[in-house]
CSV table of C-alpha atoms in Angstrom, one decimal:
chain,number,residue,atom,x,y,z
A,144,UNK,CA,33.7,94.3,139.7
A,145,UNK,CA,34.9,95.8,136.4
A,146,UNK,CA,34.4,93.6,133.4
A,147,UNK,CA,37.6,91.9,132.5
A,148,UNK,CA,38.3,92.8,128.8
A,149,UNK,CA,41.3,92.0,126.6
A,150,UNK,CA,41.6,95.0,124.4
A,151,UNK,CA,44.5,95.5,121.6
A,152,UNK,CA,44.4,98.4,119.3
A,153,UNK,CA,40.9,99.3,120.3
A,154,UNK,CA,39.7,95.8,119.5
A,155,UNK,CA,38.0,93.6,122.1
A,156,UNK,CA,38.9,89.8,122.3
A,157,UNK,CA,37.4,87.3,124.5
A,158,UNK,CA,40.3,84.9,124.3
A,159,UNK,CA,43.6,85.8,125.7
A,160,UNK,CA,45.4,83.0,123.9
A,161,UNK,CA,47.0,83.8,120.5
A,162,UNK,CA,48.3,80.9,118.5
A,163,UNK,CA,50.7,80.5,115.8
A,164,UNK,CA,49.9,78.5,112.8
A,165,UNK,CA,53.3,77.1,111.8
A,166,UNK,CA,55.0,73.7,112.3
A,167,UNK,CA,51.8,71.8,112.0
A,168,UNK,CA,51.5,68.4,110.1
A,169,UNK,CA,48.9,69.9,107.6
A,170,UNK,CA,46.3,72.7,107.4
A,171,UNK,CA,43.7,70.4,108.6
A,172,UNK,CA,45.6,69.8,111.9
A,173,UNK,CA,46.3,73.5,112.1
A,174,UNK,CA,42.6,74.5,111.9
A,175,UNK,CA,41.6,71.8,114.4
A,176,UNK,CA,44.2,73.1,117.0
A,177,UNK,CA,43.1,76.6,116.5
A,178,UNK,CA,39.4,75.6,116.9
A,179,UNK,CA,40.3,73.8,120.1
A,180,UNK,CA,42.4,76.5,121.6
A,181,UNK,CA,39.6,78.9,121.4
A,182,UNK,CA,41.9,81.6,120.0
A,183,UNK,CA,40.4,84.5,118.0
A,184,UNK,CA,43.8,85.7,116.7
A,185,UNK,CA,46.4,83.7,114.8
A,186,UNK,CA,49.7,84.7,113.5
A,187,UNK,CA,50.6,84.0,110.0
A,188,UNK,CA,53.7,84.5,107.8
A,189,UNK,CA,54.0,86.0,104.4
A,190,UNK,CA,55.8,84.1,101.7
A,191,UNK,CA,56.0,83.6,97.9
A,192,UNK,CA,53.2,81.6,96.3
A,193,UNK,CA,54.3,78.3,94.7
A,194,UNK,CA,53.6,79.1,91.1
A,195,UNK,CA,54.5,75.6,89.9
A,196,UNK,CA,51.9,73.9,92.0
A,197,UNK,CA,48.4,75.4,91.3
A,198,UNK,CA,46.6,72.9,93.4
A,199,UNK,CA,48.5,73.4,96.6
A,200,UNK,CA,46.2,74.0,99.5
A,201,UNK,CA,46.3,77.5,101.0
A,202,UNK,CA,45.8,78.5,104.6
A,203,UNK,CA,42.8,80.9,104.1
A,204,UNK,CA,40.8,78.0,102.8
A,205,UNK,CA,41.2,76.2,106.2
A,206,UNK,CA,41.2,79.2,108.6
A,207,UNK,CA,38.6,81.8,107.7
A,208,UNK,CA,40.2,85.3,108.0
A,209,UNK,CA,36.6,86.8,108.4
A,210,UNK,CA,36.1,84.7,111.6
A,211,UNK,CA,39.5,84.4,113.0
A,212,UNK,CA,41.8,87.7,113.1
A,213,UNK,CA,45.0,87.2,111.0
A,214,UNK,CA,48.0,88.7,112.7
A,215,UNK,CA,50.7,89.0,110.1
A,216,UNK,CA,54.2,88.4,111.4
A,217,UNK,CA,57.6,89.1,110.2
A,218,UNK,CA,59.1,86.0,111.4
A,219,UNK,CA,62.3,85.2,109.5
A,220,UNK,CA,63.3,88.9,109.0
A,221,UNK,CA,66.7,89.9,110.2
A,222,UNK,CA,66.5,93.7,109.4
A,223,UNK,CA,64.2,96.6,109.4
A,224,UNK,CA,63.8,96.7,105.6
A,225,UNK,CA,62.7,93.1,105.2
A,226,UNK,CA,60.4,93.5,108.1
A,227,UNK,CA,58.6,96.5,106.6
A,228,UNK,CA,58.5,95.0,103.1
A,229,UNK,CA,56.7,92.1,104.7
A,230,UNK,CA,54.1,94.0,106.5
A,231,UNK,CA,53.3,96.3,103.8
A,232,UNK,CA,52.7,93.4,101.5
A,233,UNK,CA,50.3,92.0,104.3
A,234,UNK,CA,48.5,95.2,104.5
A,235,UNK,CA,48.0,95.2,100.6
A,236,UNK,CA,46.7,91.7,100.8
A,237,UNK,CA,43.5,92.8,102.5
A,238,UNK,CA,44.0,95.7,104.8
A,239,UNK,CA,45.6,94.1,107.8
A,240,UNK,CA,46.8,96.9,109.9
A,241,UNK,CA,47.3,95.0,113.2
A,242,UNK,CA,50.5,93.3,112.7
A,243,UNK,CA,53.4,91.5,114.6
A,244,UNK,CA,56.8,92.8,114.2
A,245,UNK,CA,59.7,90.5,114.9
A,246,UNK,CA,63.2,91.4,113.7
A,247,UNK,CA,65.6,88.7,114.6
A,248,UNK,CA,69.3,89.3,115.6
A,249,UNK,CA,70.8,86.1,116.0
A,250,UNK,CA,70.2,82.7,114.1
A,251,UNK,CA,71.1,80.5,117.0
A,252,UNK,CA,69.1,82.0,119.8
A,253,UNK,CA,66.5,84.0,117.5
A,254,UNK,CA,67.0,86.8,120.0
A,255,UNK,CA,65.3,90.0,118.8
A,256,UNK,CA,67.4,92.8,117.2
A,257,UNK,CA,66.2,95.6,119.4
A,258,UNK,CA,67.9,98.3,117.5
A,259,UNK,CA,66.3,97.4,114.2
A,260,UNK,CA,62.9,96.6,116.2
A,261,UNK,CA,62.8,100.0,117.5
A,262,UNK,CA,63.6,101.6,114.1
A,263,UNK,CA,60.9,99.6,112.3
A,264,UNK,CA,58.3,100.2,114.9
A,265,UNK,CA,58.7,104.0,114.5
A,266,UNK,CA,58.1,103.8,110.8
A,267,UNK,CA,55.3,101.3,111.0
A,268,UNK,CA,53.4,103.5,113.6
A,269,UNK,CA,53.9,106.6,111.3
A,270,UNK,CA,52.4,104.5,108.4
A,271,UNK,CA,49.3,103.8,110.5
A,272,UNK,CA,50.0,100.1,111.6
A,273,UNK,CA,49.0,98.8,114.9
A,274,UNK,CA,52.1,97.0,115.9
A,275,UNK,CA,52.6,94.3,118.5
A,276,UNK,CA,56.1,94.0,119.1
A,277,UNK,CA,58.3,90.9,119.8
A,278,UNK,CA,61.1,92.1,122.1
A,279,UNK,CA,63.6,91.2,124.8
A,280,UNK,CA,62.5,91.1,128.5
A,281,UNK,CA,64.3,94.4,129.2
A,282,UNK,CA,61.9,96.7,131.0
A,283,UNK,CA,63.7,99.8,129.6
A,284,UNK,CA,63.3,98.8,126.1
A,285,UNK,CA,59.9,97.6,126.6
A,286,UNK,CA,59.0,101.1,127.9
A,287,UNK,CA,60.8,102.7,125.0
A,288,UNK,CA,58.5,100.7,122.5
A,289,UNK,CA,55.4,101.8,124.4
A,290,UNK,CA,56.7,105.5,124.2
A,291,UNK,CA,57.1,105.3,120.4
A,292,UNK,CA,53.5,103.8,119.9
A,293,UNK,CA,53.5,100.1,120.0
A,294,UNK,CA,50.0,98.6,120.5
A,295,UNK,CA,51.2,95.7,122.5
A,296,UNK,CA,54.6,94.5,124.1
A,297,UNK,CA,55.5,90.9,123.4
A,298,UNK,CA,58.5,90.1,125.6
A,299,UNK,CA,60.1,86.5,125.1
A,300,UNK,CA,59.9,84.0,128.0
A,301,UNK,CA,62.9,82.2,126.4
A,302,UNK,CA,64.1,81.5,123.0
A,303,UNK,CA,61.5,80.9,120.2
A,304,UNK,CA,60.7,77.5,119.9
A,305,UNK,CA,62.8,76.2,122.8
A,306,UNK,CA,60.1,75.3,125.4
A,307,UNK,CA,62.2,76.4,128.1
A,308,UNK,CA,59.4,78.3,129.9
A,309,UNK,CA,59.6,81.6,131.8
A,310,UNK,CA,63.2,82.2,132.7
A,311,UNK,CA,63.1,85.6,134.2
A,312,UNK,CA,59.8,86.3,136.1
A,313,UNK,CA,61.2,89.6,137.7
A,314,UNK,CA,61.9,91.3,134.4
A,315,UNK,CA,58.3,90.1,133.1
A,316,UNK,CA,56.8,91.5,136.2
A,317,UNK,CA,58.5,94.8,135.9
A,318,UNK,CA,57.3,95.1,132.3
A,319,UNK,CA,53.6,94.1,133.2
A,320,UNK,CA,53.7,96.7,136.2
A,321,UNK,CA,55.0,99.6,134.1
A,322,UNK,CA,53.1,98.9,130.9
A,323,UNK,CA,49.8,100.7,129.9
A,324,UNK,CA,49.5,98.7,126.7
A,325,UNK,CA,48.8,94.9,126.7
A,326,UNK,CA,51.8,92.7,127.6
A,327,UNK,CA,51.7,89.4,125.7
A,328,UNK,CA,54.2,86.7,126.3
A,329,UNK,CA,55.7,85.5,123.2
A,330,UNK,CA,58.1,82.7,122.6
A,331,UNK,CA,59.5,79.9,124.8
A,332,UNK,CA,56.4,78.7,126.5
A,333,UNK,CA,56.7,75.0,126.7
A,334,UNK,CA,53.8,73.6,128.4
A,335,UNK,CA,50.2,74.6,129.6
A,336,UNK,CA,51.6,75.4,133.2
A,337,UNK,CA,54.0,77.9,131.7
A,338,UNK,CA,51.0,79.8,130.2
A,339,UNK,CA,49.1,79.7,133.5
A,340,UNK,CA,52.4,81.2,135.3
A,341,UNK,CA,52.6,83.9,132.8
A,342,UNK,CA,48.9,84.8,133.3
A,343,UNK,CA,49.2,84.7,137.1
A,344,UNK,CA,52.1,87.1,136.6
A,345,UNK,CA,49.6,89.5,135.3
A,346,UNK,CA,50.3,89.1,131.6
A,347,UNK,CA,47.3,90.2,129.3
A,348,UNK,CA,47.8,87.4,127.0
A,349,UNK,CA,50.2,84.6,125.6
A,350,UNK,CA,51.3,83.5,122.3
A,351,UNK,CA,51.8,79.8,121.7
A,352,UNK,CA,53.0,77.9,118.6
A,353,UNK,CA,55.7,75.2,119.1
A,354,UNK,CA,54.2,74.2,122.5
A,355,UNK,CA,51.1,73.1,120.8
A,356,UNK,CA,52.1,72.2,117.3
A,357,UNK,CA,55.0,70.0,118.6
A,358,UNK,CA,53.0,68.2,121.2
A,359,UNK,CA,52.2,64.6,120.7
A,360,UNK,CA,48.4,65.4,120.3
A,361,UNK,CA,48.4,69.1,119.3
A,362,UNK,CA,44.6,69.2,119.2
A,363,UNK,CA,44.4,68.1,123.0
A,364,UNK,CA,47.2,70.4,123.9
A,365,UNK,CA,45.4,73.3,122.2
A,366,UNK,CA,42.5,72.8,124.5
A,367,UNK,CA,44.9,72.4,127.4
A,368,UNK,CA,46.3,75.8,126.7
A,369,UNK,CA,42.9,77.4,126.4
A,370,UNK,CA,42.0,76.2,129.9
A,371,UNK,CA,45.6,77.2,131.3
A,372,UNK,CA,45.2,80.6,130.1
A,373,UNK,CA,41.6,81.1,131.4
A,374,UNK,CA,42.7,79.4,134.8
A,375,UNK,CA,45.8,81.8,135.1
A,376,UNK,CA,43.9,84.9,134.3
A,377,UNK,CA,41.1,84.1,136.9
A,378,UNK,CA,43.9,83.3,139.5
A,379,UNK,CA,45.5,86.6,138.8
A,380,UNK,CA,42.2,88.5,139.1
A,381,UNK,CA,41.3,86.5,142.4
A,382,UNK,CA,44.6,87.5,144.0
A,383,UNK,CA,46.6,84.7,145.5
A,384,UNK,CA,46.8,84.0,149.3
A,385,UNK,CA,49.7,85.4,151.3
A,386,UNK,CA,52.7,82.9,151.6
A,387,UNK,CA,53.5,81.9,155.2
A,388,UNK,CA,56.5,80.2,156.6
A,389,UNK,CA,54.6,77.9,159.0
A,390,UNK,CA,51.7,75.9,158.8
A,391,UNK,CA,48.2,77.1,159.3
A,392,UNK,CA,45.5,74.4,159.9
A,393,UNK,CA,42.4,74.5,157.6
A,394,UNK,CA,40.1,73.1,160.5
A,395,UNK,CA,39.6,75.1,163.8
A,396,UNK,CA,41.1,73.5,167.0
A,397,UNK,CA,38.2,74.6,168.9
A,398,UNK,CA,35.6,72.0,169.6
A,399,UNK,CA,38.3,69.3,169.0
A,400,UNK,CA,37.2,65.9,170.7
B,122,UNK,CA,57.2,87.0,74.1
B,123,UNK,CA,58.5,88.8,77.1
B,124,UNK,CA,60.7,87.4,79.8
B,125,UNK,CA,59.9,88.0,83.4
B,126,UNK,CA,61.1,86.9,86.8
B,127,UNK,CA,58.4,85.4,88.8
B,128,UNK,CA,58.8,84.5,92.3
B,129,UNK,CA,62.6,83.9,91.6
B,130,UNK,CA,61.9,81.9,88.5
B,131,UNK,CA,62.5,82.9,84.7
B,132,UNK,CA,59.2,82.8,83.0
B,133,UNK,CA,58.3,83.5,79.3
B,134,UNK,CA,54.9,85.2,78.8
B,135,UNK,CA,52.8,86.4,75.9
B,136,UNK,CA,53.2,90.1,74.8
B,137,UNK,CA,50.8,92.6,76.5
B,138,UNK,CA,50.0,90.4,79.4
B,139,UNK,CA,48.5,92.4,82.4
B,140,UNK,CA,49.0,91.5,86.1
B,141,UNK,CA,45.4,90.4,86.0
B,142,UNK,CA,46.1,88.0,83.1
B,143,UNK,CA,49.0,86.6,84.9
B,144,UNK,CA,47.0,85.9,88.0
B,145,UNK,CA,44.3,84.2,86.2
B,146,UNK,CA,47.0,82.0,84.3
B,147,UNK,CA,48.2,80.7,87.7
B,148,UNK,CA,44.6,80.6,89.1
B,149,UNK,CA,45.4,82.9,91.8
B,150,UNK,CA,42.5,84.9,93.8
B,151,UNK,CA,43.3,88.4,94.1
B,152,UNK,CA,41.8,88.7,97.5
B,153,UNK,CA,44.3,86.2,98.8
B,154,UNK,CA,47.5,87.6,97.4
B,155,UNK,CA,49.7,90.7,97.2
B,156,UNK,CA,51.8,91.7,94.1
B,157,UNK,CA,55.2,93.5,94.2
B,158,UNK,CA,56.8,94.6,90.8
B,159,UNK,CA,60.4,95.6,90.8
B,160,UNK,CA,60.3,96.1,94.5
B,161,UNK,CA,57.2,98.2,94.6
B,162,UNK,CA,53.8,97.1,95.8
B,163,UNK,CA,51.1,97.3,93.2
B,164,UNK,CA,47.8,98.4,94.4
B,165,UNK,CA,45.0,95.9,93.7
B,166,UNK,CA,43.2,98.4,91.6
B,167,UNK,CA,46.0,98.6,89.0
B,168,UNK,CA,46.2,94.7,88.2
B,169,UNK,CA,44.2,95.3,85.1
B,170,UNK,CA,46.2,98.4,83.7
B,171,UNK,CA,49.8,97.3,84.5
B,172,UNK,CA,51.2,95.4,81.4
B,173,UNK,CA,54.2,93.3,82.1
B,174,UNK,CA,57.4,94.3,80.4
B,175,UNK,CA,60.6,92.5,79.6
B,176,UNK,CA,62.8,92.0,82.8
B,177,UNK,CA,60.2,92.8,85.2
B,178,UNK,CA,60.6,91.3,88.6
B,179,UNK,CA,57.4,90.1,90.1
B,180,UNK,CA,56.8,88.8,93.6
B,181,UNK,CA,53.3,87.3,94.3
B,182,UNK,CA,53.0,86.4,98.1
B,183,UNK,CA,50.3,85.1,100.3
B,184,UNK,CA,49.8,84.0,104.0
B,185,UNK,CA,51.1,80.7,105.1
B,186,UNK,CA,51.2,79.2,108.7
B,187,UNK,CA,53.8,80.9,111.0
B,188,UNK,CA,54.5,81.6,114.5
């Protein structure tokens, strides 16, 4: 059997779980959750330094970017200009070329603005970025992103932070079947079983933030997601049994006393 | 004295202060931040040479937790 590797932009990762670092109580909890999730990639945001508070703790002191791959994200950007500015600054910070593009289109649903997303992807690819793109679950638009050079397609399962789980398995499956680059489900996963379902559909990975950070016990939930993603992947690789409409006994009738 | 805008706040600084000096003043590690002056990203190699001028708009950013 061929070795099962998770490769994004020519980099190999062992864990198929990517976790976000937002919404945690403090950096200590963030670091513990990341450790328990087994994730090798974390998403991070770019924001102004608080110049008034010199002693404020910083993320890099808790999660070492030399050990865990930082994936700078453009969360909060509603147009191409802001997204590009954010990622160029992220690259200047220390050479981050693998980035997550997220251009939002609506404050209520946080659905992506796909027109601005496509525009930004084209420019970033030209500038040498390896772009993982948050997108709607439209197979045609996902194909378009792949054609213009996206390193990974990141369709939503449901609105960001909603916890509603996978709402459109059909579209997601169509995207998985047609894509030659990794498909990573981003946004909307609510609990561990949702991640397993995504992986069983054949996704290459999942990105989780709120479902872990907003659990009653984020550190335990991080571990649960680790197992859920491994389980779902193994189940996908093993290939599930065929569904039957009638019962089929597990013990043979022959030799029955 | 020169008046600059730093991360959206008006700040008065000494004359002939470089970006490098400014970062030291705020105890910021150059490997953990990025600097933008008047909308243009400043390469790290230029921190010592670039002297702050009146009305410069400086943005210093870093990574924080996010999804």
